[in-house]
Every structure is written in structure tokens, then in C-alpha cells.
Amino acid sequence: MSETLIEPDTAGVVQRLAQIVERTANEAIEAEDVFKIGLSGGSMVKFLSEGLPSIKTDWSKWRFFFCDERIVSFENPESTYGLYKASLIGKLPITEDQFIKIDPDLSAEDAARDYIKKMSVYFPPDSIPRFDVLLLGMGPDGHTCSLFPNHRLLEETSLWVCPINDSPKPPPSRITLTFPVINNARACIFAATGAGKKEMVKRIVKDKENLPAARVQPTNGTLYWILDKDAAGGL
């Protein structure tokens, strides 16, 4: 199932995103006593730091994972965890322990294996992880997570998390969730604002071009595109 939600401006996108995350979180906590959410970098950091403080939820039940992460130290401005640590901890009643983080001292290959091990504490090891929400970004080339156009990782079918050392966008070494995991989520959410996103949103949402972000098609969940008027201008 997919829903495209168009808001008048960025503030509307932030509010709608927060509402959907709040509802999904509280349903998950009621059903399973834990809420498992995957984070992406980029503008999502700002949207969440603005929207999440308005949410009513049991924050202690939240566990934050990463849809992808750069193999850099947490102090490096390229670290997605570093960005969230700076923008959410202190603003929300959450602790560093609630973030399931990479080990930045490992190679991408070892970091991916280590991340699978950390994830398997929360997901049964013999089936594909089912996240409650994955918050996804979309790059100007149509990439999502660290899954880039024409890259061999697009075809990965069994591993939960893969290393990448030849990312066309720096830094080159990263880990990323794979499509079997992404498309098993209860909800996948893209949020995009601004006319700069209009052309790529059109290519993915309307034209269904074969780009990585267009391959996000939850098999048993909901895909949300939350857009402001400018980003939705080509639909």
C-alpha cells in the first residue's frame, strides 16, 4: 500500500511525519513493548529534531537503528549517529544506549557483520527483520540508504546489512540495510521538501523509473511519501 501526502510547507511535512511516527510507535509499544525505527541522515535529522518533541509516547521503549551509516568516527560531521546524538539527545528523554550503533573502528565488512549481530538481539535470527518504521532519504541520483543506481548491492537477497567501499558519494566506506529488510518494514517513509526534489520525486513516484528509491515497495506494509507543494510539483 502506498500513500502520497502533500502538505503546504515544510512545517506541515514535519508535523505529518511526527503524527505517523507517533501512531506507529504507540501501536508497536502496545503490541510488542518496543518500537524499532531506522534512521537516515540528510534533511530527516532536521525534520525529526523539530517534530519528535511534540510526540506523546513512552520514549524508554524506542530503539533507534540506522538505515545506513558511514564508517567514520562519531565525532566526524559525516557520522549519522553523531548528527542524531547532537540533535536529539537532550531534546528528548532518550539515552545513547537506545541507539544501535556501528563500531566505527572496524572495516566496512566487519562493521556490517557486527551490526547484524547487534540487530539479532532485537530480531529473530532465522527470519528477515521487520522494522516498525524506516525513515528513508532520497538522493539527487535516486539513491536511498547507501543503495546507489546500478550498484551490485541492489540485487542482494539474503544479507540483512551489507558493506560498501565504493560509494559514489563520499565517504566511500559505509554499511547499508538491503532491500529484503527495507521492504519487510511495517512502514517506509520518505519526506521531501523544496523544488530541488521535484524532478526526482516525479521520476520515482509518478514515472516509477527503475531507481533505488523506486524499489522501496513494502510487501506487507505501507509506503508513505510526505511532500510539500514544491517537492510534489511534478506529480
Coordinates of N, CA and C in Angstrom, one line a residue:
M1 N 0.8 -1.2 0.0 CA 0.0 0.0 0.0 C 0.9 1.2 0.0
S2 N 0.5 2.2 -0.8 CA 1.3 3.5 -0.7 C 0.4 4.7 -0.6
E3 N 0.9 5.7 0.1 CA 0.1 6.9 0.3 C 1.0 8.1 0.0
T4 N 0.6 9.0 -0.8 CA 1.3 10.3 -1.1 C 0.5 11.4 -0.4
L5 N 1.2 12.0 0.6 CA 0.6 13.1 1.4 C 1.2 14.4 1.1
I6 N 0.4 15.4 0.6 CA 1.0 16.7 0.2 C 0.6 17.7 1.2
E7 N 1.6 18.4 1.8 CA 1.4 19.5 2.7 C 1.8 20.8 2.1
P8 N 1.3 21.9 2.7 CA 1.6 23.2 2.1 C 3.0 23.6 2.2
D9 N 3.7 23.2 3.3 CA 5.1 23.7 3.5 C 5.8 22.7 4.4
T10 N 7.1 23.1 4.7 CA 8.0 22.2 5.4 C 7.4 21.9 6.8
A11 N 6.8 22.9 7.4 CA 6.2 22.7 8.8 C 5.1 21.7 8.8
G12 N 4.3 21.7 7.7 CA 3.3 20.7 7.5 C 3.9 19.3 7.4
V13 N 5.0 19.2 6.6 CA 5.6 17.9 6.4 C 6.2 17.4 7.7
V14 N 6.8 18.2 8.5 CA 7.4 17.8 9.8 C 6.2 17.4 10.7
Q15 N 5.1 18.1 10.7 CA 4.0 17.7 11.6 C 3.4 16.4 11.2
R16 N 3.2 16.2 9.9 CA 2.6 14.9 9.4 C 3.5 13.7 9.7
L17 N 4.8 13.9 9.5 CA 5.8 12.9 9.8 C 5.7 12.5 11.2
A18 N 5.7 13.5 12.1 CA 5.7 13.2 13.6 C 4.4 12.5 13.9
Q19 N 3.3 12.8 13.3 CA 2.0 12.1 13.6 C 2.0 10.7 13.2
I20 N 2.6 10.4 12.0 CA 2.6 9.0 11.6 C 3.6 8.2 12.5
V21 N 4.7 8.8 12.8 CA 5.7 8.1 13.6 C 5.1 7.8 15.0
E22 N 4.4 8.8 15.6 CA 3.8 8.7 16.9 C 2.8 7.5 16.9
R23 N 1.9 7.5 15.9 CA 0.9 6.5 15.8 C 1.5 5.1 15.8
T24 N 2.5 5.0 14.8 CA 3.1 3.7 14.6 C 3.9 3.2 15.9
A25 N 4.6 4.2 16.5 CA 5.3 3.9 17.7 C 4.4 3.4 18.8
N26 N 3.3 4.0 19.0 CA 2.4 3.6 20.2 C 1.7 2.3 19.9
E27 N 1.4 2.1 18.6 CA 0.9 0.7 18.2 C 1.9 -0.4 18.5
A28 N 3.1 -0.1 18.1 CA 4.2 -1.1 18.3 C 4.4 -1.4 19.8
I29 N 4.5 -0.3 20.6 CA 4.7 -0.5 22.0 C 3.6 -1.2 22.7
E30 N 2.4 -1.0 22.3 CA 1.2 -1.7 22.8 C 1.3 -3.2 22.4
A31 N 1.7 -3.4 21.2 CA 1.7 -4.8 20.7 C 2.9 -5.6 21.2
E32 N 4.1 -5.0 21.2 CA 5.3 -5.7 21.4 C 6.2 -5.1 22.5
D33 N 5.8 -4.0 23.1 CA 6.6 -3.4 24.2 C 7.9 -2.8 23.8
V34 N 8.1 -2.6 22.4 CA 9.3 -2.0 21.9 C 8.9 -1.4 20.6
F35 N 9.6 -0.3 20.2 CA 9.4 0.4 18.9 C 10.7 0.4 18.2
K36 N 10.8 -0.2 17.0 CA 12.1 -0.3 16.3 C 12.0 0.6 15.1
I37 N 12.9 1.6 15.1 CA 12.8 2.6 14.0 C 14.2 2.7 13.4
G38 N 14.3 2.8 12.1 CA 15.5 3.0 11.3 C 15.7 4.4 10.9
L39 N 16.8 5.0 11.1 CA 17.0 6.5 10.8 C 17.9 6.6 9.6
S40 N 17.7 7.7 8.8 CA 18.6 8.1 7.8 C 19.1 9.5 8.0
G41 N 20.2 9.9 7.4 CA 20.7 11.3 7.6 C 20.0 12.3 6.7
G42 N 20.8 13.3 6.3 CA 20.2 14.4 5.4 C 19.2 15.2 6.2
S43 N 18.1 15.6 5.4 CA 17.1 16.5 6.0 C 16.3 15.9 7.0
M44 N 16.3 14.5 7.1 CA 15.5 13.8 8.1 C 15.9 14.2 9.5
V45 N 17.2 14.4 9.7 CA 17.7 14.8 11.0 C 17.0 16.1 11.5
K46 N 16.9 17.0 10.6 CA 16.2 18.3 11.0 C 14.7 18.1 11.2
F47 N 14.1 17.3 10.3 CA 12.7 17.1 10.4 C 12.3 16.5 11.8
L48 N 13.2 15.5 12.2 CA 12.9 14.8 13.4 C 13.2 15.6 14.7
S49 N 14.3 16.4 14.6 CA 14.6 17.2 15.7 C 13.5 18.3 16.0
E50 N 12.8 18.7 14.9 CA 11.7 19.7 15.0 C 10.4 19.0 15.4
G51 N 10.2 17.8 14.9 CA 8.9 17.1 15.0 C 8.7 16.2 16.2
L52 N 9.8 15.5 16.6 CA 9.6 14.5 17.7 C 9.3 15.1 19.0
P53 N 9.8 16.3 19.4 CA 9.5 16.8 20.8 C 8.0 16.9 21.0
S54 N 7.2 17.0 20.0 CA 5.7 17.1 20.2 C 5.0 15.8 20.4
I55 N 5.7 14.7 20.3 CA 5.1 13.3 20.3 C 4.9 12.9 21.8
K56 N 3.7 12.3 22.0 CA 3.4 11.7 23.3 C 3.6 10.1 23.2
T57 N 4.6 9.6 23.9 CA 5.0 8.2 23.8 C 5.8 7.8 25.0
D58 N 6.0 6.5 25.1 CA 6.9 6.0 26.2 C 8.3 5.9 25.5
W59 N 9.1 7.0 25.7 CA 10.4 7.1 25.0 C 11.3 5.9 25.4
S60 N 11.2 5.4 26.6 CA 12.1 4.3 27.0 C 12.0 3.1 26.2
K61 N 10.9 2.9 25.4 CA 10.6 1.7 24.6 C 11.2 1.9 23.2
W62 N 11.7 3.0 22.8 CA 12.2 3.3 21.5 C 13.6 2.7 21.3
R63 N 13.9 2.1 20.2 CA 15.2 1.6 19.8 C 15.5 2.2 18.4
F64 N 16.6 2.9 18.3 CA 17.0 3.6 17.1 C 18.1 2.8 16.3
F65 N 17.8 2.4 15.1 CA 18.8 1.8 14.3 C 19.1 2.7 13.1
F66 N 20.0 2.3 12.3 CA 20.4 3.2 11.1 C 20.2 2.4 9.8
C67 N 19.5 3.1 8.9 CA 19.2 2.5 7.6 C 20.6 2.4 6.8
D68 N 21.4 3.3 7.1 CA 22.8 3.2 6.6 C 23.7 4.1 7.5
E69 N 25.0 3.8 7.4 CA 25.9 4.6 8.3 C 27.3 4.7 7.6
R70 N 27.9 5.8 7.8 CA 29.2 6.0 7.3 C 30.3 5.4 8.3
I71 N 31.3 4.8 7.7 CA 32.4 4.3 8.6 C 33.3 5.4 9.0
V72 N 32.9 6.2 9.9 CA 33.7 7.3 10.4 C 33.5 7.4 11.9
S73 N 34.4 8.2 12.5 CA 34.2 8.3 14.0 C 32.9 9.1 14.3
F74 N 32.4 8.9 15.5 CA 31.1 9.5 15.8 C 31.3 11.1 15.9
E75 N 32.5 11.5 16.1 CA 32.8 12.9 16.2 C 32.8 13.6 14.8
N76 N 33.0 12.7 13.7 CA 33.1 13.2 12.4 C 31.7 13.8 11.9
P77 N 31.7 15.0 11.3 CA 30.4 15.5 10.8 C 29.7 14.6 9.8
E78 N 30.4 13.6 9.3 CA 29.7 12.7 8.3 C 29.0 11.6 9.1
S79 N 29.2 11.4 10.4 CA 28.5 10.3 11.1 C 27.1 10.6 11.3
T80 N 26.2 9.7 10.8 CA 24.8 9.9 11.0 C 24.4 9.8 12.5
Y81 N 25.0 8.9 13.2 CA 24.7 8.8 14.6 C 25.2 10.1 15.3
G82 N 26.3 10.6 15.0 CA 26.8 11.8 15.6 C 25.8 13.0 15.4
L83 N 25.2 13.1 14.2 CA 24.2 14.1 13.9 C 23.0 13.9 14.9
Y84 N 22.5 12.7 15.0 CA 21.3 12.5 15.8 C 21.7 12.7 17.3
K85 N 22.8 12.2 17.7 CA 23.2 12.4 19.1 C 23.2 13.9 19.4
A86 N 23.7 14.7 18.5 CA 23.8 16.2 18.8 C 22.4 16.8 18.7
S87 N 21.5 16.3 17.9 CA 20.2 17.0 17.7 C 19.1 16.4 18.5
L88 N 19.2 15.2 19.0 CA 18.0 14.6 19.7 C 18.3 14.3 21.2
I89 N 19.5 13.9 21.5 CA 19.8 13.6 23.0 C 19.9 14.9 23.7
G90 N 19.1 15.1 24.8 CA 19.0 16.3 25.5 C 17.7 17.0 25.1
K91 N 17.2 16.8 23.9 CA 15.9 17.4 23.4 C 14.8 16.4 23.8
L92 N 15.1 15.1 23.7 CA 14.1 14.1 24.0 C 14.6 13.3 25.2
P93 N 13.7 12.7 26.0 CA 14.2 11.8 27.1 C 14.7 10.5 26.7
I94 N 15.8 10.5 25.9 CA 16.3 9.2 25.4 C 17.8 9.2 25.8
T95 N 18.4 8.0 25.7 CA 19.8 7.9 26.1 C 20.6 7.3 24.9
E96 N 21.9 7.4 25.0 CA 22.8 6.8 23.9 C 22.6 5.3 23.8
D97 N 22.2 4.7 24.9 CA 22.1 3.2 24.9 C 20.9 2.8 24.0
Q98 N 20.0 3.7 23.7 CA 18.8 3.3 22.9 C 19.2 3.3 21.4
F99 N 20.4 3.8 21.0 CA 20.8 3.8 19.6 C 21.6 2.5 19.4
I100 N 21.3 1.8 18.4 CA 22.1 0.6 18.0 C 23.1 1.1 16.9
K101 N 24.3 1.2 17.4 CA 25.3 1.9 16.6 C 26.3 0.9 15.9
I102 N 27.0 1.4 14.9 CA 28.1 0.6 14.3 C 29.3 0.7 15.2
D103 N 30.3 -0.1 15.0 CA 31.6 0.0 15.6 C 32.5 0.7 14.5
P104 N 32.7 2.0 14.7 CA 33.4 2.8 13.7 C 34.9 2.5 13.5
D105 N 35.4 1.6 14.4 CA 36.8 1.2 14.3 C 37.0 0.0 13.4
L106 N 36.0 -0.6 12.9 CA 36.1 -1.8 12.1 C 36.1 -1.4 10.6
S107 N 36.5 -2.4 9.8 CA 36.3 -2.2 8.4 C 34.9 -2.3 8.0
A108 N 34.5 -1.8 6.8 CA 33.1 -1.9 6.4 C 32.5 -3.3 6.5
E109 N 33.3 -4.3 6.1 CA 32.9 -5.7 6.1 C 32.6 -6.1 7.5
D110 N 33.6 -5.9 8.4 CA 33.4 -6.3 9.8 C 32.3 -5.5 10.5
A111 N 32.2 -4.2 10.2 CA 31.2 -3.4 10.8 C 29.8 -3.9 10.4
A112 N 29.6 -4.4 9.1 CA 28.3 -4.9 8.7 C 28.0 -6.2 9.4
R113 N 29.0 -7.1 9.6 CA 28.8 -8.3 10.3 C 28.4 -8.0 11.8
D114 N 29.2 -7.1 12.4 CA 28.9 -6.7 13.7 C 27.5 -6.1 13.9
Y115 N 27.1 -5.3 12.9 CA 25.8 -4.7 13.0 C 24.7 -5.7 12.9
I116 N 24.8 -6.8 12.1 CA 23.9 -7.8 12.0 C 23.8 -8.5 13.4
K117 N 24.9 -8.7 14.0 CA 24.9 -9.3 15.4 C 24.1 -8.5 16.4
K118 N 24.4 -7.2 16.3 CA 23.7 -6.3 17.2 C 22.2 -6.3 16.9
M119 N 21.8 -6.3 15.7 CA 20.4 -6.3 15.3 C 19.7 -7.6 15.8
S120 N 20.5 -8.7 15.7 CA 19.8 -10.0 16.1 C 19.4 -10.1 17.5
V121 N 19.8 -9.2 18.4 CA 19.3 -9.1 19.7 C 17.8 -8.7 19.7
Y122 N 17.4 -8.0 18.7 CA 16.1 -7.4 18.6 C 15.2 -8.2 17.6
F123 N 15.8 -8.9 16.7 CA 15.1 -9.6 15.6 C 15.4 -11.1 15.6
P124 N 14.5 -12.0 15.4 CA 14.8 -13.4 15.4 C 15.8 -13.7 14.2
P125 N 16.9 -14.4 14.5 CA 18.0 -14.6 13.5 C 17.6 -15.4 12.3
D126 N 16.5 -16.1 12.4 CA 16.1 -17.0 11.3 C 15.1 -16.4 10.3
S127 N 14.7 -15.2 10.5 CA 13.8 -14.5 9.6 C 14.2 -13.1 9.3
I128 N 13.7 -12.5 8.2 CA 14.1 -11.2 7.9 C 13.6 -10.2 8.9
P129 N 14.4 -9.2 9.4 CA 13.9 -8.3 10.3 C 12.7 -7.5 9.8
R130 N 11.8 -7.2 10.8 CA 10.6 -6.4 10.4 C 10.6 -5.2 11.3
F131 N 11.1 -4.1 10.7 CA 11.1 -2.8 11.4 C 9.7 -2.2 11.5
D132 N 9.5 -1.5 12.6 CA 8.2 -0.8 12.6 C 8.1 0.4 11.6
V133 N 9.2 1.1 11.6 CA 9.3 2.3 10.7 C 10.8 2.4 10.2
L134 N 10.9 2.6 8.9 CA 12.2 3.0 8.3 C 12.0 4.4 7.7
L135 N 12.8 5.3 8.2 CA 12.7 6.7 7.7 C 13.8 6.8 6.6
L136 N 13.4 7.0 5.4 CA 14.4 6.9 4.3 C 14.6 8.3 3.6
G137 N 15.8 8.4 3.1 CA 16.1 9.6 2.3 C 16.2 9.2 0.8
M138 N 16.2 10.3 0.0 CA 16.4 10.1 -1.5 C 17.4 11.1 -2.0
G139 N 18.4 10.5 -2.6 CA 19.5 11.4 -3.1 C 19.1 12.0 -4.5
P140 N 19.9 13.0 -5.0 CA 19.6 13.6 -6.3 C 19.8 12.6 -7.4
D141 N 20.5 11.4 -7.2 CA 20.6 10.4 -8.2 C 19.6 9.3 -8.0
G142 N 18.7 9.5 -7.1 CA 17.6 8.5 -6.8 C 18.1 7.4 -5.8
H143 N 19.2 7.5 -5.2 CA 19.6 6.5 -4.2 C 18.9 6.6 -2.9
T144 N 18.8 5.5 -2.2 CA 18.2 5.5 -0.9 C 19.1 4.6 0.0
C145 N 19.1 4.9 1.3 CA 20.1 4.3 2.2 C 21.5 4.5 1.5
S146 N 22.3 3.4 1.5 CA 23.5 3.6 0.6 C 23.4 2.5 -0.5
L147 N 22.3 2.6 -1.2 CA 22.0 1.7 -2.3 C 21.9 2.6 -3.5
F148 N 22.9 2.6 -4.4 CA 23.1 3.5 -5.4 C 22.7 2.9 -6.8
P149 N 22.3 3.8 -7.8 CA 21.9 3.2 -9.1 C 23.0 2.3 -9.7
N150 N 22.6 1.2 -10.2 CA 23.4 0.3 -11.0 C 24.5 -0.4 -10.1
H151 N 24.3 -0.4 -8.8 CA 25.3 -1.0 -7.9 C 24.9 -2.4 -7.6
R152 N 25.9 -3.3 -7.5 CA 25.6 -4.7 -7.3 C 24.7 -5.0 -6.0
L153 N 24.8 -4.1 -5.0 CA 24.1 -4.3 -3.8 C 22.6 -4.3 -4.0
L154 N 22.1 -3.7 -5.1 CA 20.7 -3.6 -5.3 C 20.1 -5.0 -5.5
E155 N 21.0 -6.0 -5.8 CA 20.5 -7.4 -6.1 C 20.7 -8.3 -4.9
E156 N 21.2 -7.8 -3.8 CA 21.4 -8.6 -2.6 C 20.1 -9.2 -2.1
T157 N 20.0 -10.5 -1.9 CA 18.8 -11.1 -1.4 C 18.8 -11.7 -0.1
S158 N 20.0 -12.0 0.5 CA 20.0 -12.7 1.8 C 20.5 -12.0 3.0
L159 N 21.6 -11.2 2.8 CA 22.2 -10.5 3.9 C 21.3 -9.3 4.4
W160 N 21.2 -9.1 5.7 CA 20.4 -8.0 6.2 C 21.1 -6.7 6.0
V161 N 22.5 -6.7 6.2 CA 23.3 -5.5 6.2 C 24.5 -5.8 5.3
C162 N 24.8 -4.8 4.4 CA 26.0 -5.1 3.6 C 27.0 -3.9 3.7
P163 N 28.3 -4.2 3.5 CA 29.3 -3.2 3.4 C 29.3 -2.6 2.0
I164 N 29.8 -1.4 1.9 CA 30.1 -0.8 0.6 C 31.3 0.1 0.8
N165 N 32.3 -0.2 -0.1 CA 33.6 0.6 0.0 C 33.8 1.5 -1.2
D166 N 32.8 1.5 -2.2 CA 32.9 2.3 -3.4 C 31.7 3.2 -3.6
S167 N 31.3 3.7 -2.4 CA 30.1 4.7 -2.5 C 30.5 5.8 -3.5
P168 N 29.6 6.1 -4.5 CA 29.9 7.2 -5.4 C 29.8 8.6 -4.7
K169 N 29.3 8.5 -3.5 CA 29.2 9.8 -2.7 C 30.1 9.6 -1.5
P170 N 31.0 10.5 -1.2 CA 31.9 10.3 -0.1 C 31.1 10.4 1.2
P171 N 31.6 9.9 2.4 CA 32.8 9.0 2.4 C 32.5 7.6 1.8
P172 N 33.5 7.0 1.2 CA 33.3 5.8 0.4 C 32.9 4.5 1.1
S173 N 33.3 4.4 2.4 CA 33.0 3.2 3.2 C 31.8 3.4 4.1
R174 N 30.8 2.5 3.9 CA 29.6 2.5 4.7 C 29.0 1.2 4.9
I175 N 27.9 1.1 5.7 CA 27.1 -0.1 5.7 C 25.7 0.3 5.4
T176 N 24.9 -0.6 4.9 CA 23.5 -0.3 4.5 C 22.6 -1.4 4.7
L177 N 21.4 -1.2 5.1 CA 20.3 -2.2 5.0 C 20.1 -2.6 3.5
T178 N 19.6 -3.8 3.3 CA 19.3 -4.2 1.9 C 17.8 -4.3 1.7
F179 N 17.5 -4.4 0.4 CA 16.1 -4.4 0.0 C 15.2 -5.4 0.7
P180 N 15.6 -6.7 0.9 CA 14.8 -7.6 1.7 C 14.3 -7.1 3.0
V181 N 15.2 -6.4 3.7 CA 14.9 -5.8 5.0 C 14.0 -4.6 4.9
I182 N 14.4 -3.7 4.0 CA 13.7 -2.4 3.7 C 12.2 -2.8 3.4
N183 N 12.0 -3.7 2.5 CA 10.7 -4.0 2.0 C 9.9 -4.9 2.9
N184 N 10.5 -5.3 4.0 CA 9.7 -6.1 5.1 C 9.2 -5.2 6.2
A185 N 9.5 -3.9 6.1 CA 9.1 -3.0 7.2 C 7.6 -2.8 7.2
R186 N 7.1 -2.4 8.4 CA 5.7 -2.1 8.5 C 5.4 -0.8 7.8
A187 N 6.3 0.1 7.9 CA 6.1 1.4 7.3 C 7.5 1.9 6.8
C188 N 7.5 2.4 5.5 CA 8.7 3.1 5.0 C 8.2 4.5 4.7
I189 N 9.0 5.5 5.1 CA 8.6 6.9 5.0 C 9.7 7.7 4.3
F190 N 9.3 8.3 3.2 CA 10.1 9.4 2.6 C 9.5 10.7 2.9
A191 N 10.3 11.7 3.3 CA 9.8 13.0 3.5 C 10.7 14.0 2.7
A192 N 10.1 14.8 1.8 CA 10.9 15.6 0.9 C 10.3 17.0 0.8
T193 N 11.1 18.0 0.8 CA 10.6 19.4 0.7 C 11.5 20.1 -0.3
G194 N 10.9 21.1 -1.0 CA 11.6 22.0 -1.9 C 11.6 21.6 -3.3
A195 N 11.7 22.7 -4.2 CA 11.6 22.4 -5.6 C 12.7 21.6 -6.2
G196 N 13.9 21.6 -5.4 CA 15.0 20.8 -5.8 C 14.7 19.3 -5.9
K197 N 13.7 18.9 -5.1 CA 13.4 17.5 -5.1 C 12.3 17.1 -6.1
K198 N 11.7 18.1 -6.8 CA 10.5 17.9 -7.6 C 10.8 16.9 -8.7
E199 N 11.8 17.1 -9.5 CA 12.1 16.2 -10.6 C 12.3 14.8 -10.2
M200 N 13.1 14.5 -9.2 CA 13.4 13.2 -8.8 C 12.1 12.5 -8.2
V201 N 11.3 13.3 -7.4 CA 10.1 12.8 -6.9 C 9.2 12.3 -8.0
K202 N 9.1 13.1 -9.0 CA 8.2 12.8 -10.2 C 8.7 11.5 -10.9
R203 N 10.1 11.4 -11.0 CA 10.6 10.2 -11.7 C 10.4 8.9 -10.9
I204 N 10.3 9.1 -9.6 CA 10.1 7.9 -8.8 C 8.6 7.6 -8.5
V205 N 7.9 8.6 -8.0 CA 6.5 8.4 -7.6 C 5.6 8.2 -8.8
K206 N 5.8 9.1 -9.8 CA 4.8 9.1 -10.9 C 5.3 8.2 -12.1
D207 N 6.6 8.4 -12.5 CA 7.1 7.6 -13.6 C 7.5 6.2 -13.3
K208 N 7.7 6.0 -12.0 CA 8.2 4.7 -11.5 C 9.4 4.2 -12.2
E209 N 10.4 5.1 -12.4 CA 11.6 4.8 -13.1 C 12.4 3.8 -12.2
N210 N 13.2 2.9 -12.8 CA 13.9 1.9 -12.1 C 15.1 2.4 -11.3
L211 N 14.9 3.2 -10.3 CA 15.9 3.8 -9.5 C 15.8 3.2 -8.1
P212 N 16.9 3.2 -7.3 CA 16.8 2.5 -6.0 C 15.6 3.0 -5.1
A213 N 15.4 4.3 -5.1 CA 14.3 4.7 -4.2 C 12.9 4.2 -4.7
A214 N 12.8 3.9 -6.0 CA 11.5 3.4 -6.5 C 11.4 1.9 -6.2
R215 N 12.5 1.3 -5.8 CA 12.4 -0.2 -5.4 C 11.9 -0.4 -4.0
V216 N 11.7 0.7 -3.3 CA 11.1 0.6 -1.9 C 9.6 0.4 -2.1
Q217 N 9.2 -0.9 -1.9 CA 7.8 -1.3 -2.1 C 7.5 -2.3 -1.0
P218 N 7.1 -1.9 0.2 CA 6.9 -2.8 1.3 C 5.9 -3.9 0.9
T219 N 6.3 -5.2 1.1 CA 5.5 -6.3 0.7 C 4.3 -6.5 1.6
N220 N 4.4 -6.0 2.9 CA 3.3 -6.2 3.8 C 3.3 -5.0 4.8
G221 N 3.3 -3.8 4.2 CA 3.4 -2.6 5.0 C 2.9 -1.4 4.1
T222 N 3.2 -0.2 4.6 CA 2.7 1.0 3.9 C 3.9 1.8 3.5
L223 N 3.9 2.3 2.3 CA 4.9 3.3 1.9 C 4.3 4.7 1.9
Y224 N 4.9 5.6 2.6 CA 4.5 7.0 2.7 C 5.4 7.9 2.0
W225 N 4.9 8.8 1.1 CA 5.7 9.9 0.6 C 5.0 11.2 1.2
I226 N 5.8 11.9 2.0 CA 5.2 13.1 2.6 C 6.0 14.3 2.0
L227 N 5.3 15.1 1.2 CA 5.9 16.1 0.4 C 5.3 17.5 0.7
D228 N 6.1 18.5 0.5 CA 5.5 19.8 0.5 C 5.1 20.1 -1.0
K229 N 4.4 21.2 -1.2 CA 3.8 21.6 -2.5 C 4.9 21.6 -3.6
D230 N 6.1 22.2 -3.2 CA 7.2 22.4 -4.1 C 7.7 21.0 -4.6
A231 N 8.0 20.1 -3.6 CA 8.5 18.8 -4.0 C 7.5 18.0 -4.8
A232 N 6.2 18.2 -4.6 CA 5.2 17.5 -5.3 C 4.8 18.1 -6.6
G233 N 5.5 19.2 -7.0 CA 5.1 20.0 -8.1 C 5.0 19.2 -9.5
G234 N 5.7 18.1 -9.6 CA 5.7 17.4 -10.8 C 4.7 16.2 -10.9
L235 N 3.9 16.0 -9.8 CA 3.0 14.9 -9.7 C 1.7 15.2 -10.3

